[in-house]
Tab-separated table of C-alpha atoms in Angstrom:
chain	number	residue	atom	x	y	z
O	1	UNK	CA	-25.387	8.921	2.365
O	2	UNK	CA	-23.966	7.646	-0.779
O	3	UNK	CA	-20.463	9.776	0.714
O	4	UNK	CA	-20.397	7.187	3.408
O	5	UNK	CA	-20.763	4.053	1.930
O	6	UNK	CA	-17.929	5.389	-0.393
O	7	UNK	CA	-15.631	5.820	2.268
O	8	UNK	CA	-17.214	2.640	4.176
O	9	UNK	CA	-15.966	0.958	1.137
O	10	UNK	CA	-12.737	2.419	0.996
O	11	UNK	CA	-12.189	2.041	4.493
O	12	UNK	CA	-13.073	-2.050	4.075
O	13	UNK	CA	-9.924	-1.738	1.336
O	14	UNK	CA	-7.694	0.076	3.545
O	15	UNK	CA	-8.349	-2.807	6.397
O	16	UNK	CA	-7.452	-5.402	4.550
O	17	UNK	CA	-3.861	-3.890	3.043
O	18	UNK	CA	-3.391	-3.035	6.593
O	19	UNK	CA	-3.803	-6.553	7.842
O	20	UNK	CA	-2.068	-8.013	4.891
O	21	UNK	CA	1.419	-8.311	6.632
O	22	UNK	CA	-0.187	-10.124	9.365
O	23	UNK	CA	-0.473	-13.556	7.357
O	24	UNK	CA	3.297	-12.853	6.440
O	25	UNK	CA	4.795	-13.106	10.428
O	26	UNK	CA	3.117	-16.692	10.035
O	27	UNK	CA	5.503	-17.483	6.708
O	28	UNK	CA	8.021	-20.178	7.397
O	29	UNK	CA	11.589	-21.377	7.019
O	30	UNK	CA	11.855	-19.019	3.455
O	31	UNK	CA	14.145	-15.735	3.205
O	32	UNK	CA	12.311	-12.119	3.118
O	33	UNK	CA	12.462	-12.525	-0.895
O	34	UNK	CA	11.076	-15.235	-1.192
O	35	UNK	CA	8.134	-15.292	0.508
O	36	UNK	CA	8.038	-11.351	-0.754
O	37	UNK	CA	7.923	-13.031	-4.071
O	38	UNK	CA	5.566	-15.505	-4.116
O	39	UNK	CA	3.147	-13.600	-2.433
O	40	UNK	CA	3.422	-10.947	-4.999
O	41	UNK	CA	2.383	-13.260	-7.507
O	42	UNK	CA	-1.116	-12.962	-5.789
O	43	UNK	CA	-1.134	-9.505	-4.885
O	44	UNK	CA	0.241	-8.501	-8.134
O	45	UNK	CA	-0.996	-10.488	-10.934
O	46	UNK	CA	-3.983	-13.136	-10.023
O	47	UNK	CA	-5.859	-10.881	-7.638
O	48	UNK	CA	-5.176	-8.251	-9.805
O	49	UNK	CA	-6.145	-10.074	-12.966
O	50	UNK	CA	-9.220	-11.407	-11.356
O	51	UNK	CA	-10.243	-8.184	-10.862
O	52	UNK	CA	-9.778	-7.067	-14.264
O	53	UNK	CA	-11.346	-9.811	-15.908
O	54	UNK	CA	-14.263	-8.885	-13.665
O	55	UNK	CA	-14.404	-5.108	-15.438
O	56	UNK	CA	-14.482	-6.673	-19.339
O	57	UNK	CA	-17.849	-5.561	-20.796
O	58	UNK	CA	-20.097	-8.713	-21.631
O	59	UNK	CA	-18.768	-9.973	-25.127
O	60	UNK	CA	-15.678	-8.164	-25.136
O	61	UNK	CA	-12.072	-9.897	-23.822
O	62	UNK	CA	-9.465	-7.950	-21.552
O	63	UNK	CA	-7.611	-7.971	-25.115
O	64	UNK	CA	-9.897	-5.641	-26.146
O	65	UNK	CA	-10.005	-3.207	-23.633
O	66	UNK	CA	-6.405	-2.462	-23.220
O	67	UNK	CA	-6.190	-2.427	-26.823
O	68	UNK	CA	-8.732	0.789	-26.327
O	69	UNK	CA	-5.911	2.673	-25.565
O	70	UNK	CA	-2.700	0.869	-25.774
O	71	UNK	CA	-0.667	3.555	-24.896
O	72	UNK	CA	-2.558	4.692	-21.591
O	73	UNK	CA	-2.159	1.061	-20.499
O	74	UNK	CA	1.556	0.981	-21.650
O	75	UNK	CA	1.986	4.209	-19.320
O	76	UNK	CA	0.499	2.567	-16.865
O	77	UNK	CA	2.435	-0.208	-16.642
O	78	UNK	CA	5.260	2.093	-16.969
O	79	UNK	CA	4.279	3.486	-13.755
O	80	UNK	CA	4.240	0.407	-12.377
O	81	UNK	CA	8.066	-0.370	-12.851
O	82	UNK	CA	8.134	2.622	-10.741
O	83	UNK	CA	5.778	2.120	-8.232
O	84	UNK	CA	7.618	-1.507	-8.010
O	85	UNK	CA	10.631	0.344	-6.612
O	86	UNK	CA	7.932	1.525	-3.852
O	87	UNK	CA	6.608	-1.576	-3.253
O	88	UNK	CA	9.913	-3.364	-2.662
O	89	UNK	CA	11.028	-0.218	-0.238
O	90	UNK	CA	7.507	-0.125	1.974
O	91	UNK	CA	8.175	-3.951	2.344
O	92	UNK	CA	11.643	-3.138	3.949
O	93	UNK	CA	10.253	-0.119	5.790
O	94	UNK	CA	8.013	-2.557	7.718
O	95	UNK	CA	11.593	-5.074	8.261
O	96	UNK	CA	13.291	-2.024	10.059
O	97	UNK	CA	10.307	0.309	11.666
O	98	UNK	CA	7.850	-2.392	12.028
O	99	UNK	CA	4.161	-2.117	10.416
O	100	UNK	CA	2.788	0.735	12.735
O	101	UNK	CA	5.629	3.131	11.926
O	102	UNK	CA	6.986	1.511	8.882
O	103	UNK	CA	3.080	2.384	7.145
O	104	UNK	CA	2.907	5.862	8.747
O	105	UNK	CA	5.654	6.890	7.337
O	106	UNK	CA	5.841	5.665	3.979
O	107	UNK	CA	2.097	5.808	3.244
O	108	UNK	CA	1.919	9.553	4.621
O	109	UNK	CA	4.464	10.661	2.091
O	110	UNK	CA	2.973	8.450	-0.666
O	111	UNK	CA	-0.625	9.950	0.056
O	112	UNK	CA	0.882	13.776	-0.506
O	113	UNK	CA	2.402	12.715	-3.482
O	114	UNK	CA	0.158	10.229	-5.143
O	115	UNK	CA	-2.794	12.984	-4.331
O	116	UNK	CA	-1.201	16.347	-5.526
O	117	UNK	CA	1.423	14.840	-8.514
O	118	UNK	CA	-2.185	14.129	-10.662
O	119	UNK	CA	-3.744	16.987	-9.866
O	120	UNK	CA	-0.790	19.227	-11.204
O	121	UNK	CA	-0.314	17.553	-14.096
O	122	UNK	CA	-3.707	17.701	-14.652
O	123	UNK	CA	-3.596	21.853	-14.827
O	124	UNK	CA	-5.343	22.013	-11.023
O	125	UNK	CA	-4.734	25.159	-9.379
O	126	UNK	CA	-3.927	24.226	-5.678
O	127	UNK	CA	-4.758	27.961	-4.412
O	128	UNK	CA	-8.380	28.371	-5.380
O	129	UNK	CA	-11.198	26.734	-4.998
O	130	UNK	CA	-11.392	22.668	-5.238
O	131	UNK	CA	-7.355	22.764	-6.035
O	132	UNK	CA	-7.261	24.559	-2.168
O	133	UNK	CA	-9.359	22.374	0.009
O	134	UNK	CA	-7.524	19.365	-1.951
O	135	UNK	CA	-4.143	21.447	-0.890
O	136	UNK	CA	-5.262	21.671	2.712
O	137	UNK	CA	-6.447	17.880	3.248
O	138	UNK	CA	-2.938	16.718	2.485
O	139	UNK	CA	-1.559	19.034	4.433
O	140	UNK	CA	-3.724	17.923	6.965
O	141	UNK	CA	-3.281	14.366	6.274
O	142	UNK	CA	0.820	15.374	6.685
O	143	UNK	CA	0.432	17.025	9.927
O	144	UNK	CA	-0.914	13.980	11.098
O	145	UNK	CA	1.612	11.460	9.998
O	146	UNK	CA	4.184	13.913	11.234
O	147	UNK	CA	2.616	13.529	14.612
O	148	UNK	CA	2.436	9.826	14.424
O	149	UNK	CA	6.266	9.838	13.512
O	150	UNK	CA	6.945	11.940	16.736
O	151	UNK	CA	5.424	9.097	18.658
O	152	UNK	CA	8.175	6.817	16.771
O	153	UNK	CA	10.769	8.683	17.497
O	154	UNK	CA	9.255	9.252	21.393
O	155	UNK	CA	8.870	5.057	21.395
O	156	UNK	CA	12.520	4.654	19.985
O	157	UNK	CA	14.106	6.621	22.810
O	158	UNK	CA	12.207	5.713	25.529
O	159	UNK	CA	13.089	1.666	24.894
O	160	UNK	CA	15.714	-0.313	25.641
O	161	UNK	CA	17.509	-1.478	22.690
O	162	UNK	CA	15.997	-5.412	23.865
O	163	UNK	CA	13.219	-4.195	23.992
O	164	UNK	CA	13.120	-2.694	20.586
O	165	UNK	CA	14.770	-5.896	19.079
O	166	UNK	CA	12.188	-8.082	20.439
O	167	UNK	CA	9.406	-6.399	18.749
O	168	UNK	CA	10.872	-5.235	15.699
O	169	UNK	CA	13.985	-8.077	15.225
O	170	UNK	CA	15.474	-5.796	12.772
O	171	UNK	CA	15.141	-2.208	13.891
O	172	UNK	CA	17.316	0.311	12.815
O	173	UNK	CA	15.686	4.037	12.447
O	174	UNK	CA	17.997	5.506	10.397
O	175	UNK	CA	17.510	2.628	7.648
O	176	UNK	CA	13.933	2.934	8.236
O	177	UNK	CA	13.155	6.302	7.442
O	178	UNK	CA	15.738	6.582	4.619
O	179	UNK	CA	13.920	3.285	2.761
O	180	UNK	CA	9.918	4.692	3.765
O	181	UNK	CA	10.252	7.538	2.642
O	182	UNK	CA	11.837	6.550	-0.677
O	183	UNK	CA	8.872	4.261	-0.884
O	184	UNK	CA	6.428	6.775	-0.359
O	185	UNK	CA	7.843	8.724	-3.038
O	186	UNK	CA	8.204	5.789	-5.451
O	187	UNK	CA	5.017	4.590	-4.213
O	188	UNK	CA	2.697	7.537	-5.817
O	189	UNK	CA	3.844	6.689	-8.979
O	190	UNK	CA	0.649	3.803	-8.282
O	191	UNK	CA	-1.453	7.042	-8.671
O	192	UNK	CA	-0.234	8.299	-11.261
O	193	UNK	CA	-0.812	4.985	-13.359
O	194	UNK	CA	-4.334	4.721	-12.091
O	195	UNK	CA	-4.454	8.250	-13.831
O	196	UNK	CA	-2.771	7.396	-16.957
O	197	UNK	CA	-5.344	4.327	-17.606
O	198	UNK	CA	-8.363	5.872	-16.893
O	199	UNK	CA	-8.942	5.934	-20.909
O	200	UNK	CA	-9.146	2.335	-20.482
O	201	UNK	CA	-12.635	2.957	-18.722
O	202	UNK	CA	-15.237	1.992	-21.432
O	203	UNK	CA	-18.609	2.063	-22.068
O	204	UNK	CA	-20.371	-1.100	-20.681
O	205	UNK	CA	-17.878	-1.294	-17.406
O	206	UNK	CA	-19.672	-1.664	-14.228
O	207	UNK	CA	-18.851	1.812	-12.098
O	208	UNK	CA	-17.695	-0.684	-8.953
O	209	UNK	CA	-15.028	-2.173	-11.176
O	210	UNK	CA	-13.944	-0.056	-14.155
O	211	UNK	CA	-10.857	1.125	-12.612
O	212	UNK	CA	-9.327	-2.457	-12.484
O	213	UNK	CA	-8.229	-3.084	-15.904
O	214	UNK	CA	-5.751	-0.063	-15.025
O	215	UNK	CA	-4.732	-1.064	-11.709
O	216	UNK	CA	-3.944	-4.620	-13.105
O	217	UNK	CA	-1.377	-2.892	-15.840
O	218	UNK	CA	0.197	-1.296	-12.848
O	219	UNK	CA	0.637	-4.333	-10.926
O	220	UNK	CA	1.795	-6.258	-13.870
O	221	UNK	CA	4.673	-3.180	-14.092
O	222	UNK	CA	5.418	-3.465	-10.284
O	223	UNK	CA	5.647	-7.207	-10.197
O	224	UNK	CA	8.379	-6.827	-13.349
O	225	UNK	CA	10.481	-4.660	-10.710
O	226	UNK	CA	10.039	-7.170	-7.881
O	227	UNK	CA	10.725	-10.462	-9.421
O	228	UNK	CA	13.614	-9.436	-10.673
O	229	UNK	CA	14.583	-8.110	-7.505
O	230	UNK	CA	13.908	-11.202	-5.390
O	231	UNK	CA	15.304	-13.404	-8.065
O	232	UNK	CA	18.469	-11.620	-7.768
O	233	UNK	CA	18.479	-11.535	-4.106
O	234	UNK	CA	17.801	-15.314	-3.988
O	235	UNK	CA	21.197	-15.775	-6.241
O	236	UNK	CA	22.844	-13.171	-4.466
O	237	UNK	CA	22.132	-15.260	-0.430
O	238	UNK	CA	21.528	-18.309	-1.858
O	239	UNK	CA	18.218	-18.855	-0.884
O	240	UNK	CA	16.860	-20.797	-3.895
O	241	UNK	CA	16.732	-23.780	-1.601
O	242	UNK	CA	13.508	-21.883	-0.051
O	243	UNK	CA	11.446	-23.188	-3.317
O	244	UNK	CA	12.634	-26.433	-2.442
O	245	UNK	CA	11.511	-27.153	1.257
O	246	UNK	CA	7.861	-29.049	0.030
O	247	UNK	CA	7.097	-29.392	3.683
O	248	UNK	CA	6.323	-25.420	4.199
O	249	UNK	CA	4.526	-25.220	1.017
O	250	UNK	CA	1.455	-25.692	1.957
O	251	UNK	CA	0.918	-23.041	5.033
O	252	UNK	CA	3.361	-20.687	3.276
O	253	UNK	CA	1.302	-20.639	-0.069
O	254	UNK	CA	-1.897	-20.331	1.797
O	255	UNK	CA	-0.361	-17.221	3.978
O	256	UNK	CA	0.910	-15.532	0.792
O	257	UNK	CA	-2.309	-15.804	-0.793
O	258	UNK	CA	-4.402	-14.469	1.821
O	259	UNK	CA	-1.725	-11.492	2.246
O	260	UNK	CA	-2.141	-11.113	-1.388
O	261	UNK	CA	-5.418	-10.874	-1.344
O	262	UNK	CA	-5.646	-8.671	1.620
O	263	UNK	CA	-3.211	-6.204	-0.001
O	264	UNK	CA	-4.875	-6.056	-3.495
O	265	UNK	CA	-8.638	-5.135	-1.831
O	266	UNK	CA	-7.626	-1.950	-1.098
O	267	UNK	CA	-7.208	-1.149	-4.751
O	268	UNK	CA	-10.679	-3.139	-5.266
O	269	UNK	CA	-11.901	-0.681	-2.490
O	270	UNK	CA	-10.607	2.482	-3.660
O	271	UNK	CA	-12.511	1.717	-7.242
O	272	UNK	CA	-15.669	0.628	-5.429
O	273	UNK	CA	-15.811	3.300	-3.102
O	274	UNK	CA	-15.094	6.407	-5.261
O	275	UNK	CA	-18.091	5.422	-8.064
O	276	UNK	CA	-20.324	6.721	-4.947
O	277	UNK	CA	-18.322	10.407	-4.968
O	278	UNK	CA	-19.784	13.027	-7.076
O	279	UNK	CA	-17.202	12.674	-10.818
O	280	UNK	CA	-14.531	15.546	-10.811
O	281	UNK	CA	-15.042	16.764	-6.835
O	282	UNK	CA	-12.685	17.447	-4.373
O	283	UNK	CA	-13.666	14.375	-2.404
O	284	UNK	CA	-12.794	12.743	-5.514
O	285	UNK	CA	-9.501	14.256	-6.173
O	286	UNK	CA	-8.574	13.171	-2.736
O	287	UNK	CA	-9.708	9.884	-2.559
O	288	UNK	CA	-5.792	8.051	-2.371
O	289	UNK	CA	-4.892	10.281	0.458
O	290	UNK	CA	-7.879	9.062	2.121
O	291	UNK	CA	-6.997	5.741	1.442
O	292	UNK	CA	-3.376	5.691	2.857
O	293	UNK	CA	-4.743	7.996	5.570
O	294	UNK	CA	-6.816	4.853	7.156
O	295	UNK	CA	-3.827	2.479	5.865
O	296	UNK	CA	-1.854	4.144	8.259
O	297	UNK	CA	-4.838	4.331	10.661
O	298	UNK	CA	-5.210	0.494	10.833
O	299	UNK	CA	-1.573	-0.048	10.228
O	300	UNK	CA	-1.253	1.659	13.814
O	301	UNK	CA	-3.740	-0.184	15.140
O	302	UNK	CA	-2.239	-3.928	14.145
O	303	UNK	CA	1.103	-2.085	15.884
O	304	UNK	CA	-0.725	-1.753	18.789
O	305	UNK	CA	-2.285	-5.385	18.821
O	306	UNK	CA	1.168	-6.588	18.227
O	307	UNK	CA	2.687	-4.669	20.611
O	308	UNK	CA	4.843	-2.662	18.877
O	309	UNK	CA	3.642	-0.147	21.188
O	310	UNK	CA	4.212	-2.287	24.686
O	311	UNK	CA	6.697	-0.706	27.254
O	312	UNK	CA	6.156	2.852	25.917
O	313	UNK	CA	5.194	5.606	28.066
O	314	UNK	CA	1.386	7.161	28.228
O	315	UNK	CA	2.833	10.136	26.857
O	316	UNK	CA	3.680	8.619	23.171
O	317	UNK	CA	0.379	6.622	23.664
O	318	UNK	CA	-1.254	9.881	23.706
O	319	UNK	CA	1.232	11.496	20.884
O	320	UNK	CA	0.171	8.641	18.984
O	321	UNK	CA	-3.780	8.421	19.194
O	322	UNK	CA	-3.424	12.769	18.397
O	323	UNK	CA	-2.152	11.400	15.379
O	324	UNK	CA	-5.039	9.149	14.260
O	325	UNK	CA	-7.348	11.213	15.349
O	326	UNK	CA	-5.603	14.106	12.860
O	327	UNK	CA	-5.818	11.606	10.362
O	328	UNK	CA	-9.437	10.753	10.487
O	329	UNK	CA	-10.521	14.451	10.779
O	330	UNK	CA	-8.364	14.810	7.082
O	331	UNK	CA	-11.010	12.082	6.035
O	332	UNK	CA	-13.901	13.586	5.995
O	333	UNK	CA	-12.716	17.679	5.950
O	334	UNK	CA	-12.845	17.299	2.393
O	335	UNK	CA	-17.165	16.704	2.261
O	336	UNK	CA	-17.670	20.003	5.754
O	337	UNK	CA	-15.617	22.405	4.226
């Protein structure tokens, strides 16, 4: 039971990053950096520090615990620079694939990487025991998003280039999959600082929220990579004026906030949800892959509602449900095997 509400939890997370680009399409009159930068200043520091604030032990200040361990939550942040060339890639993925493939993509090769880089480094043997059925849920979890690819590629020949451009306005496929996968490669490197800060979890730390303090030093790292990224692009087209148009304000700052918020409760999720898995299982071990596993899941599903999908044939319909249904079998295979 308590395996459920985990992934319940999780899968509550993993619905709202998924919906968390839908607020964007409702952004006006600003350039993609700008609105990609403002909103990050919700997803990646107040949300984030929120949550954080929400971990300190009564009596104790956020000071205090990342001064537990400041080099853990140094690395972490560190991670986060990296992860902050991810974050600025899976945005663009989404410009030229659109959400449903854009996420597939980028979150299927982040989930292999951001679930097996940890467990190597941490000395797991991925050909015996727990190290194996980890080993075989990503590779699970890959055969799935390799599926749900196929059904790209079957949806980007069988469409007429109009077609295409009036769903995704951008679409080019060879830009896409160049910048997702990057992402998903940069994008484990989120992992990997969640792993670095765990000394940050101290005595006193509710088990719902003690992984926060960490994921807001990663953040904090990622948002250092994007602002100086947008800032740059804003000098580079000109598009400081954006800051300037007081009439948008209003429903643009309220759209980037709820995306913000959207996109930061899956990291609130993942925390939750795992403090219900048995400490040091499998289940554990493979708790990001599930999470991008149902990203991509609901990303797929907001493609359909937005009809990304509209026009295609039943056969990459069917191509593409296979897919999702791979995906949520490499869910739970970790808990029957």
């Amino acid at each position: 039971m308590e395996i459920l509400i985990g992934l319940l939890i999780i899968a509550a997370g993993s619905f709202g990053q998924s919906s968390s680009y839908v607020p964007i399409r409702k952004v006006r009159e600003w350039s993609w950096e700008s609105f990609w930068l403002v909103q990050g200043i919700f997803a990646w520091i107040i949300f984030p520090l929120a949550g954080a604030l929400a971990a300190v032990p009564e009596g104790h200040t956020l000071a205090d615990v990342l001064g537990i361990d400041p080099k853990a939550a140094l690395s972490a942040a560190g991670y986060g620079v990296l992860w902050g060339v991810g974050g600025l890639t899976f945005g663009l993925s989404m410009r030229y694939l659109g959400v449903s493939m854009g996420q597939s993509i980028s979150l299927g090769t982040c989930a292999a990487f951001g679930t097996l880089f940890p467990a190597i480094m941490a000395g797991t043997d991925l050909f015996h025991g727990d190290g194996l059925i980890l080993l075989a849920g990503v590779c699970i979890t890959l055969a799935g998003i390799s599926v749900i690819g196929y059904a790209g590629s079957l949806r980007s020949k069988g469409l007429p280039e109009e077609e295409r451009k009036a769903a995704i306005v951008d679409y080019s496929l060879t830009k896409g999959l160049a910048v997702a996968l990057l992402a998903g490669v940069m994008s484990a490197c989120f992992a990997l600082g969640l792993d670095a800060g765990k000394p940050l979890q101290t005595e006193g730390m509710k088990p719902l929220v003690k992984t926060l303090p960490a994921t807001f030093m990663v953040t904090c790292g990622g948002f250092l990579t994007n602002i100086v990224y947008c800032l740059f692009q804003n000098f580079r087209n000109r598009t400081f004026s954006d800051y300037t148009r007081w009439n948008v304000w209003p429903g643009n700052l309220f759209f980037c906030a709820l995306a913000g918020l959207l996109w930061y409760s899956q990291f609130f999720g993942l925390g939750a949800g795992v403090s219900f898995f048995e400490p040091g299982s499998a289940l554990t071990a493979f708790a990001w892959c599930i999470l991008m596993s149902l990203n991509v899941v609901f990303s797929n599903v907001w493609g359909l509602i937005l009809k990304e999908w509209k026009g295609v044939s039943g056969k990459t319909v069917s191509v593409l449900i296979a897919g999702i249904a791979i995906l949520i079998f490499s869910l739970v295979f970790p808990s029957i095997v």
